[in-house]
mmCIF file with all atom_site columns, C-alpha atoms in Angstrom:
data_model
loop_
_atom_site.group_PDB
_atom_site.id
_atom_site.type_symbol
_atom_site.label_atom_id
_atom_site.label_alt_id
_atom_site.label_comp_id
_atom_site.label_asym_id
_atom_site.label_entity_id
_atom_site.label_seq_id
_atom_site.pdbx_PDB_ins_code
_atom_site.Cartn_x
_atom_site.Cartn_y
_atom_site.Cartn_z
_atom_site.occupancy
_atom_site.B_iso_or_equiv
_atom_site.pdbx_formal_charge
_atom_site.auth_seq_id
_atom_site.auth_comp_id
_atom_site.auth_asym_id
_atom_site.auth_atom_id
_atom_site.pdbx_PDB_model_num
ATOM 1  C CA . UNK A 1 1  ? 85.977  96.333  120.377 1.00 54.00 ? 235 UNK A CA 1
ATOM 2  C CA . UNK A 1 2  ? 83.133  93.982  121.211 1.00 67.00 ? 236 UNK A CA 1
ATOM 3  C CA . UNK A 1 3  ? 83.433  90.315  120.310 1.00 77.00 ? 237 UNK A CA 1
ATOM 4  C CA . UNK A 1 4  ? 80.687  90.700  117.670 1.00 78.00 ? 238 UNK A CA 1
ATOM 5  C CA . UNK A 1 5  ? 82.523  93.575  115.976 1.00 73.00 ? 239 UNK A CA 1
ATOM 6  C CA . UNK A 1 6  ? 85.834  91.771  116.211 1.00 76.00 ? 240 UNK A CA 1
ATOM 7  C CA . UNK A 1 7  ? 84.329  88.631  114.663 1.00 76.00 ? 241 UNK A CA 1
ATOM 8  C CA . UNK A 1 8  ? 82.642  90.630  111.881 1.00 74.00 ? 242 UNK A CA 1
ATOM 9  C CA . UNK A 1 9  ? 85.876  92.384  110.891 1.00 72.00 ? 243 UNK A CA 1
ATOM 10 C CA . UNK A 1 10 ? 87.864  89.161  111.081 1.00 73.00 ? 244 UNK A CA 1
ATOM 11 C CA . UNK A 1 11 ? 85.349  87.333  108.879 1.00 72.00 ? 245 UNK A CA 1
ATOM 12 C CA . UNK A 1 12 ? 85.143  90.176  106.342 1.00 70.00 ? 246 UNK A CA 1
ATOM 13 C CA . UNK A 1 13 ? 88.882  90.447  105.914 1.00 70.00 ? 247 UNK A CA 1
ATOM 14 C CA . UNK A 1 14 ? 89.442  86.691  106.032 1.00 67.00 ? 248 UNK A CA 1
ATOM 15 C CA . UNK A 1 15 ? 87.103  86.282  103.052 1.00 61.00 ? 249 UNK A CA 1
ATOM 16 C CA . UNK A 1 16 ? 89.379  88.492  100.965 1.00 60.00 ? 250 UNK A CA 1
ATOM 17 C CA . UNK A 1 17 ? 92.507  86.484  101.621 1.00 57.00 ? 251 UNK A CA 1
ATOM 18 C CA . UNK A 1 18 ? 91.470  82.831  101.532 1.00 57.00 ? 252 UNK A CA 1
ATOM 19 C CA . UNK A 1 19 ? 93.142  81.992  98.212  1.00 57.00 ? 253 UNK A CA 1
ATOM 20 C CA . UNK A 1 20 ? 96.582  83.513  98.783  1.00 60.00 ? 254 UNK A CA 1
ATOM 21 C CA . UNK A 1 21 ? 99.852  82.321  100.214 1.00 65.00 ? 255 UNK A CA 1
ATOM 22 C CA . UNK A 1 22 ? 100.120 82.940  103.943 1.00 66.00 ? 256 UNK A CA 1
ATOM 23 C CA . UNK A 1 23 ? 103.377 84.950  103.822 1.00 68.00 ? 257 UNK A CA 1
ATOM 24 C CA . UNK A 1 24 ? 101.988 87.249  101.130 1.00 68.00 ? 258 UNK A CA 1
ATOM 25 C CA . UNK A 1 25 ? 98.754  87.706  103.044 1.00 65.00 ? 259 UNK A CA 1
ATOM 26 C CA . UNK A 1 26 ? 100.571 88.637  106.226 1.00 70.00 ? 260 UNK A CA 1
ATOM 27 C CA . UNK A 1 27 ? 102.692 91.182  104.361 1.00 76.00 ? 261 UNK A CA 1
ATOM 28 C CA . UNK A 1 28 ? 99.650  92.660  102.621 1.00 76.00 ? 262 UNK A CA 1
ATOM 29 C CA . UNK A 1 29 ? 97.759  92.809  105.903 1.00 76.00 ? 263 UNK A CA 1
ATOM 30 C CA . UNK A 1 30 ? 100.741 94.479  107.645 1.00 82.00 ? 264 UNK A CA 1
ATOM 31 C CA . UNK A 1 31 ? 101.136 97.076  104.877 1.00 83.00 ? 265 UNK A CA 1
ATOM 32 C CA . UNK A 1 32 ? 97.404  97.793  104.855 1.00 82.00 ? 266 UNK A CA 1
ATOM 33 C CA . UNK A 1 33 ? 97.338  98.114  108.638 1.00 85.00 ? 267 UNK A CA 1
ATOM 34 C CA . UNK A 1 34 ? 100.345 100.449 108.687 1.00 90.00 ? 268 UNK A CA 1
ATOM 35 C CA . UNK A 1 35 ? 98.822  102.585 105.945 1.00 89.00 ? 269 UNK A CA 1
ATOM 36 C CA . UNK A 1 36 ? 95.443  102.824 107.676 1.00 87.00 ? 270 UNK A CA 1
ATOM 37 C CA . UNK A 1 37 ? 97.033  103.619 111.046 1.00 91.00 ? 271 UNK A CA 1
ATOM 38 C CA . UNK A 1 38 ? 98.986  106.442 109.421 1.00 91.00 ? 272 UNK A CA 1
ATOM 39 C CA . UNK A 1 39 ? 95.820  107.839 107.817 1.00 89.00 ? 273 UNK A CA 1
ATOM 40 C CA . UNK A 1 40 ? 93.900  107.655 111.093 1.00 90.00 ? 274 UNK A CA 1
ATOM 41 C CA . UNK A 1 41 ? 96.698  109.408 112.956 1.00 93.00 ? 275 UNK A CA 1
ATOM 42 C CA . UNK A 1 42 ? 96.810  112.214 110.383 1.00 92.00 ? 276 UNK A CA 1
ATOM 43 C CA . UNK A 1 43 ? 93.125  112.832 109.805 1.00 91.00 ? 277 UNK A CA 1
ATOM 44 C CA . UNK A 1 44 ? 90.255  112.759 112.316 1.00 91.00 ? 278 UNK A CA 1
ATOM 45 C CA . UNK A 1 45 ? 87.673  112.627 109.515 1.00 90.00 ? 279 UNK A CA 1
ATOM 46 C CA . UNK A 1 46 ? 89.192  109.400 108.196 1.00 87.00 ? 280 UNK A CA 1
ATOM 47 C CA . UNK A 1 47 ? 89.394  108.036 111.738 1.00 90.00 ? 281 UNK A CA 1
ATOM 48 C CA . UNK A 1 48 ? 85.639  108.573 112.056 1.00 91.00 ? 282 UNK A CA 1
ATOM 49 C CA . UNK A 1 49 ? 84.706  106.571 108.918 1.00 89.00 ? 283 UNK A CA 1
ATOM 50 C CA . UNK A 1 50 ? 81.877  104.143 109.466 1.00 90.00 ? 284 UNK A CA 1
ATOM 51 C CA . UNK A 1 51 ? 81.789  100.670 107.982 1.00 85.00 ? 285 UNK A CA 1
ATOM 52 C CA . UNK A 1 52 ? 79.053  101.876 105.637 1.00 91.00 ? 286 UNK A CA 1
ATOM 53 C CA . UNK A 1 53 ? 81.343  104.649 104.351 1.00 90.00 ? 287 UNK A CA 1
ATOM 54 C CA . UNK A 1 54 ? 84.208  102.209 103.868 1.00 86.00 ? 288 UNK A CA 1
ATOM 55 C CA . UNK A 1 55 ? 81.916  99.881  101.902 1.00 87.00 ? 289 UNK A CA 1
ATOM 56 C CA . UNK A 1 56 ? 80.691  102.804 99.783  1.00 90.00 ? 290 UNK A CA 1
ATOM 57 C CA . UNK A 1 57 ? 84.271  103.780 98.940  1.00 86.00 ? 291 UNK A CA 1
ATOM 58 C CA . UNK A 1 58 ? 85.327  100.202 98.184  1.00 82.00 ? 292 UNK A CA 1
ATOM 59 C CA . UNK A 1 59 ? 82.326  99.777  95.867  1.00 87.00 ? 293 UNK A CA 1
ATOM 60 C CA . UNK A 1 60 ? 83.590  102.690 93.777  1.00 86.00 ? 294 UNK A CA 1
ATOM 61 C CA . UNK A 1 61 ? 86.620  100.577 92.886  1.00 80.00 ? 295 UNK A CA 1
ATOM 62 C CA . UNK A 1 62 ? 84.763  97.397  91.962  1.00 80.00 ? 296 UNK A CA 1
#
């Protein structure tokens, strides 16, 4: 992943967790990562999601 992409993802996810306790955030991040890795390993279509598609899906829940 390029530095620009890495920085963009870090900043986007950091914004969502600024107000929580560190131990809770780490656990939530670990669970989310494990879940997403499992989805990606099981489904090539999910693995190919673009950021725009992820944003579109997240907006459905806001």
